[in-house]
C-alpha cells in the first residue's frame, strides 16, 4: 500500500522540487527538499483522501511548488556568504602557514604594484589629467602658426583684441603670459612665480575664489595701471598656504611691485595652478600691468590666448572665423613675407583641456617608456607569484584530490585558489600603496629643484587608487588563474594514492617557461636601463666647452627703483670686485644668461661682407657678460682677445663670436675686425645703435641643453649691453675648493654692495647641469632601479624553480650518485640545465631588445639602440647573477645523500 | 526595538498566521493567500533574524501516517514582540485567522 502510494504520489510537483533542489547549497539541500516534499505529499494525500486530487488541484500544487524556486534563490545568498568567508578564512590560514612564501610573494607584488602606481600617478599628472576648470573640452588655445610650427604663442595683442571683439564662434577669450614678479612683502623682497591674465580669465575658465574674489574685467581696464583703483592681484591656494600660512587677512593685504602697491583681493580654489602644467602660478596680476607700449606692439608674440568655443560650433569653423580676421590684420601690419611665412601664416586652435605644456612634449615619450618598464616588472613579479602558487598547488594536490573526491566542484576549488591569489594581491597592493607616497616624493624631487623647477602635483587621489585597485585585480587574475586551472585538473584516485608525483613534471615545465620569460624580460629591461644610463653618462661627459666643476651660480636682481643707469653699472662692478676679493675665489662674473639655465636670447644681426640667404641666417643667440665671464666658466678665447674692463660704456663697441658663428659667417677667414649691426625698433631707439666690432672668437659651449649641437653665439660686454632691461643677472663664481662653501660669504658681499638685492637660485653649476638633465636622470635612475628589481625578481623565480626541480628529482639524483656520479658531476648537470634555460631566455630577451629598443632611440645620446657594448654588458650582468641563483640549488643537488634519497621511495 | 527586519504588512500577516497556529508553510500560504514564493523566503528570513524557530515533526507521527515528517514554525520571544509591534500599526490584523480551523502540529 505504502509503496504503491509513494509511487503514485511521486508527482510532477515533487519532481520539480527535486530539480530545483539542485541549485540549493548542499548544506541546505536535504532539508529544503524534505520540507517541500513533505508538504506536497501531505497535501496530495489529503486531497486524495477527500477525492479531490483532480487536475485543477494538481495544477495549483504545481504552481505553488514553483515558489520553491524563489526559496532556493534566497538560499543562494547563504551559499556565497559562508563559502566566501570559508574561502577567506582558509586562505588566510594557508598564507600564514607558509610565511616565507607569503612574504616573498607579497613583497614582489608590492614592489611591482607600487612602481606601477608611482609611475601612473606621474603619467596621470603630466599626460592624462585635465585641468580643474569648467568644461575643459570647450577650451582651445589660439595660436599663430607658420613653418616654425605653432609654439603656443598667440597672435599680436592688437589682433587678439580684434578676435575678442569680432568673432562669432567663441563664448569668450582670455590672454595670459608668464611673469615672475619681484614683490616686496612685509618689507622683504622676494620672487614669486606668476602670470598676467586678462580680467575675464578666471570667469572664462570657471575658476572660483575660495576667499575674496577673482579678477574682473574692471581690474584690467587701464594700461600700466590695472584697475581704476590701482593694481590688484589674486594668489593661488598653495601660495596662500606656503607664504601666508592661510591667514584670511591676506585679502586686502598690500604688497609692492616695484613702486606700485598691489592689493591682494582673493585666493583661488585649490588644485588650480594655471594653464601651464609644471608651472605653478603663485600670483595673478592683470594683463594691463605690462603697459600700453607692449599692448600696442603690432607684430610681437609675447603671450598666450585661450578661448571657450560656443556650444555646437565646429572647431574648424571657429578657426576659419579667426583666420579671416588674422589674415586681414597681417595684411595691414605689412610684416615681411618671410617672417609671416615662418610665424604668422595662419591661426591654429589646439585643445586646452590639459593645458599648454612643454612638460607633456618633453616627458610623454620617457614616461611611456617607463610605464612599459614597470609593467614588465609587474609581469615578472606575477610570474614569480604564479610559480610559487604553482609549486604550492602541486604540494596541495592531495588536499584538492580529497576535496574533489568528497564532491567539491572544480569551480569551488578554483575559487578557493583565486581567493588566495586575491588575498595575496590585496596585501601586495596595500603595501604598494604604502610605498607609493615615498615613490611620489622621490619622483617629485627630480622635478622640484633648481632654477627652472617644475611643479608637479602628485596626489594619491581616487584616480590613482582606482588604477591600483584595477591593476591589482588584474594581476591577481593573471597569476592566479593558471595555477588554479592546473591544480584542479587532478584525477583524484592516483593523486590520493601518492601525495605529489604524477604531474610534477608538467608543472615544472610550466614553471621553467615562466622563468625563461622572466629572464627574457629582465634582459630587455637591463639593456634599456643600460642604454639610458650610458646616455646620461655620455651627456655628462660631453665636451660642453666649459669647465663645470668649481663654479657657483646665483641670480642677482637689484631693485629697479633704486638702481638705474650709472648707479646700476657701478653696483655691478662693485659686486664682482667684492666677490673676487673673497679668499678662495679665483674669478667672478655677471652675465645675462648662464649656460644650460634654460634661457636663450635670440637677436637679429647684420654681418659685414655676409649675404644672408634667409632671415634665419641673421639670427643669433646673444649673451651680455662682464669681462670675467669666460675665465669663470673656463671658456677659452681662441682668436683675438677677450673682454676687458676697458670695454665700457664710452669705449668703442666690441663683441665676440663663438666658433660656430665665426665659421658660419666667415668660413675659414678671420672674423676679427668684422662689423656687426643689430636690428632695432624705432619705437624704442631714436637712431640706429652703434655698430659692434668683432674682436675675438671663443670656444663653443652648449647653451640650451647638452644635446643640442652648438648654436651661434655673440657676446657683448655687459657695459655695452643691447637689452634695455636687464634687471636680473647671473653671478658666477669660480672657487678654488668646493663652490658651495662660498655661498654664505658671497651673499654677504652682495648684501654689502647694495641694499634690497634679491638673490635666488643659488646652486653649483653642476647642480644646474643636473637640473637640465632632469628627464635623462629620471629615466636613467628609474630604469636602472627597475632593471635591477626585474633581475632580482627573475633570479628569485629561477632559484625557486630550480630548487623545486632539485627537490622533485632527489630520487633520480640519488640513483645517479649511487651508480657512481660524482657530486661535481651532479652539480654540473643541474647548473647546465639551469644555464640552458637562462641562455634560452637571454636569446629571447636579446631578440626583444633588438626589436624594441629603437622605440627609445630619440631619448638616447651618443649611442645607437643596438649598442653592442650595452647589450653585452647587460647579458654579462644577467648571466653572472643568474649563475649565483643557479649555484645554490645545484650545490644542494650535489649534496644529496644517495642512501637517504633511495630510502625515501 | 529593532527586529532586524522591516515590519511590513506581509511580515505582520505571516507572523500573525504563525501566532494563531498556522505553523506549516503550506497552511500559512493557504490562510494568508500569499504566494509560496513570498512566504518561504519570509520564513527563512524570520528564522535568520530570530523571529521564529523551525522544527520537524516527530518521526513516529509521520511514520504512523505513512508520510515524511513536515517542518513547522514557532514564534520566538522576539517574534511575538515583533508581532505585537506590527499589530500596533496594522490593527485590523488582530482578529485575523482567529478561530479558523487549524491543523495543529501533531506532536508525539
Short mmCIF file of N, CA and C in Angstrom, two decimals, chain A residues 1-2 6 31-32 34-36 38-43 45 61 63-64 67-68 70-71 74-75 77-78, chain B residues 24-27 29-30 36-38 40-41 43-45 48 56 65-71 73 101 103:
data_model
loop_
_atom_site.label_atom_id
_atom_site.label_comp_id
_atom_site.label_asym_id
_atom_site.label_seq_id
_atom_site.Cartn_x
_atom_site.Cartn_y
_atom_site.Cartn_z
N UNK A 1 0.83 -1.21 0.00
CA UNK A 1 0.00 0.00 0.00
C UNK A 1 0.86 1.26 0.00
N UNK A 2 1.80 1.27 0.97
CA UNK A 2 2.70 2.42 1.09
C UNK A 2 3.48 2.64 -0.21
N UNK A 6 3.38 5.76 -2.56
CA UNK A 6 4.60 6.53 -2.81
C UNK A 6 4.77 6.74 -4.32
N UNK A 31 17.31 19.35 3.65
CA UNK A 31 16.21 19.94 4.42
C UNK A 31 15.21 20.64 3.51
N UNK A 32 15.77 21.35 2.51
CA UNK A 32 14.91 22.05 1.56
C UNK A 32 13.98 21.06 0.86
N UNK A 34 13.20 18.04 1.74
CA UNK A 34 12.26 17.33 2.61
C UNK A 34 11.09 18.22 2.98
N UNK A 35 11.37 19.46 3.29
CA UNK A 35 10.28 20.34 3.70
C UNK A 35 9.23 20.46 2.61
N UNK A 36 9.72 20.75 1.39
CA UNK A 36 8.76 20.94 0.30
C UNK A 36 8.05 19.64 -0.06
N UNK A 38 7.54 17.05 1.81
CA UNK A 38 6.62 16.62 2.86
C UNK A 38 5.31 17.40 2.76
N UNK A 39 5.43 18.69 2.51
CA UNK A 39 4.21 19.50 2.38
C UNK A 39 3.37 19.02 1.20
N UNK A 40 4.07 18.81 0.08
CA UNK A 40 3.33 18.39 -1.13
C UNK A 40 2.69 17.03 -0.91
N UNK A 41 3.48 16.13 -0.33
CA UNK A 41 3.00 14.77 -0.08
C UNK A 41 1.75 14.81 0.81
N UNK A 42 1.86 15.57 1.90
CA UNK A 42 0.77 15.67 2.86
C UNK A 42 -0.48 16.21 2.16
N UNK A 43 -0.24 17.28 1.37
CA UNK A 43 -1.36 17.91 0.70
C UNK A 43 -1.99 16.97 -0.33
N UNK A 45 -1.91 13.73 -0.33
CA UNK A 45 -2.59 12.65 0.38
C UNK A 45 -3.96 13.09 0.86
N UNK A 61 -1.11 22.85 -7.09
CA UNK A 61 0.06 22.42 -6.33
C UNK A 61 1.35 22.67 -7.13
N UNK A 63 1.82 24.94 -9.32
CA UNK A 63 2.04 26.39 -9.28
C UNK A 63 2.71 26.77 -7.97
N UNK A 64 2.15 26.18 -6.89
CA UNK A 64 2.69 26.51 -5.58
C UNK A 64 4.14 26.03 -5.45
N UNK A 67 7.04 28.18 -6.37
CA UNK A 67 7.55 29.15 -5.38
C UNK A 67 8.84 28.69 -4.75
N UNK A 68 9.06 27.36 -4.79
CA UNK A 68 10.30 26.83 -4.22
C UNK A 68 11.52 27.41 -4.91
N UNK A 70 11.94 30.52 -5.74
CA UNK A 70 12.31 31.75 -5.02
C UNK A 70 12.99 31.42 -3.71
N UNK A 71 12.45 30.38 -3.07
CA UNK A 71 13.06 29.93 -1.82
C UNK A 71 14.52 29.54 -2.07
N UNK A 74 16.71 32.46 -2.64
CA UNK A 74 17.01 33.16 -1.39
C UNK A 74 18.18 32.48 -0.67
N UNK A 75 18.18 31.17 -0.77
CA UNK A 75 19.23 30.42 -0.07
C UNK A 75 20.61 30.57 -0.73
N UNK A 77 22.13 33.22 -1.40
CA UNK A 77 22.87 34.25 -0.69
C UNK A 77 23.72 33.62 0.42
N UNK A 78 23.09 32.69 1.09
CA UNK A 78 23.78 31.98 2.17
C UNK A 78 25.01 31.28 1.65
N UNK B 24 2.58 25.32 9.49
CA UNK B 24 3.25 24.70 8.34
C UNK B 24 3.25 25.69 7.18
N UNK B 25 4.31 25.61 6.38
CA UNK B 25 4.43 26.52 5.24
C UNK B 25 3.18 26.57 4.39
N UNK B 26 2.66 25.40 4.01
CA UNK B 26 1.52 25.40 3.10
C UNK B 26 0.27 25.94 3.76
N UNK B 27 0.14 25.69 5.08
CA UNK B 27 -1.02 26.22 5.79
C UNK B 27 -0.97 27.74 5.81
N UNK B 29 0.43 29.58 3.62
CA UNK B 29 0.10 30.01 2.26
C UNK B 29 -1.43 30.00 2.07
N UNK B 30 -2.03 28.92 2.54
CA UNK B 30 -3.49 28.81 2.40
C UNK B 30 -4.21 29.94 3.10
N UNK B 36 3.55 31.19 -2.57
CA UNK B 36 4.60 30.42 -1.89
C UNK B 36 5.96 31.08 -2.04
N UNK B 37 6.18 31.75 -3.17
CA UNK B 37 7.46 32.41 -3.41
C UNK B 37 7.67 33.62 -2.51
N UNK B 38 6.62 34.04 -1.79
CA UNK B 38 6.76 35.12 -0.81
C UNK B 38 6.91 34.53 0.58
N UNK B 40 7.84 31.45 1.75
CA UNK B 40 9.04 30.70 2.17
C UNK B 40 10.27 31.59 2.41
N UNK B 41 10.61 32.45 1.46
CA UNK B 41 11.74 33.34 1.76
C UNK B 41 11.52 34.15 3.04
N UNK B 43 9.84 33.18 5.68
CA UNK B 43 10.08 32.28 6.81
C UNK B 43 11.58 32.10 7.05
N UNK B 44 12.34 31.94 5.95
CA UNK B 44 13.81 31.81 6.09
C UNK B 44 14.39 33.04 6.78
N UNK B 45 13.89 34.18 6.34
CA UNK B 45 14.42 35.43 6.90
C UNK B 45 14.08 35.55 8.38
N UNK B 48 16.34 33.50 10.24
CA UNK B 48 17.69 34.06 10.26
C UNK B 48 17.82 35.15 11.32
N UNK B 56 11.04 19.80 13.16
CA UNK B 56 10.46 18.73 12.34
C UNK B 56 9.49 17.93 13.19
N UNK B 65 1.42 8.01 9.94
CA UNK B 65 0.57 8.47 8.83
C UNK B 65 1.18 8.13 7.48
N UNK B 66 2.27 7.39 7.50
CA UNK B 66 2.93 6.92 6.28
C UNK B 66 3.31 8.07 5.33
N UNK B 67 4.00 9.06 5.92
CA UNK B 67 4.50 10.16 5.09
C UNK B 67 5.76 10.73 5.71
N UNK B 68 6.40 11.66 5.03
CA UNK B 68 7.62 12.26 5.57
C UNK B 68 7.27 13.28 6.65
N UNK B 69 8.19 13.46 7.58
CA UNK B 69 7.93 14.47 8.62
C UNK B 69 7.87 15.87 8.01
N UNK B 70 6.93 16.68 8.51
CA UNK B 70 6.80 18.04 8.00
C UNK B 70 7.54 19.01 8.91
N UNK B 71 7.83 20.14 8.36
CA UNK B 71 8.56 21.14 9.15
C UNK B 71 7.56 22.19 9.59
N UNK B 73 6.83 25.88 12.09
CA UNK B 73 7.47 27.10 12.59
C UNK B 73 6.78 27.59 13.84
N UNK B 101 -10.16 26.98 11.27
CA UNK B 101 -9.81 25.60 11.53
C UNK B 101 -8.30 25.42 11.39
N UNK B 103 -4.96 23.12 11.54
CA UNK B 103 -4.31 21.83 11.64
C UNK B 103 -3.07 21.96 12.53
#
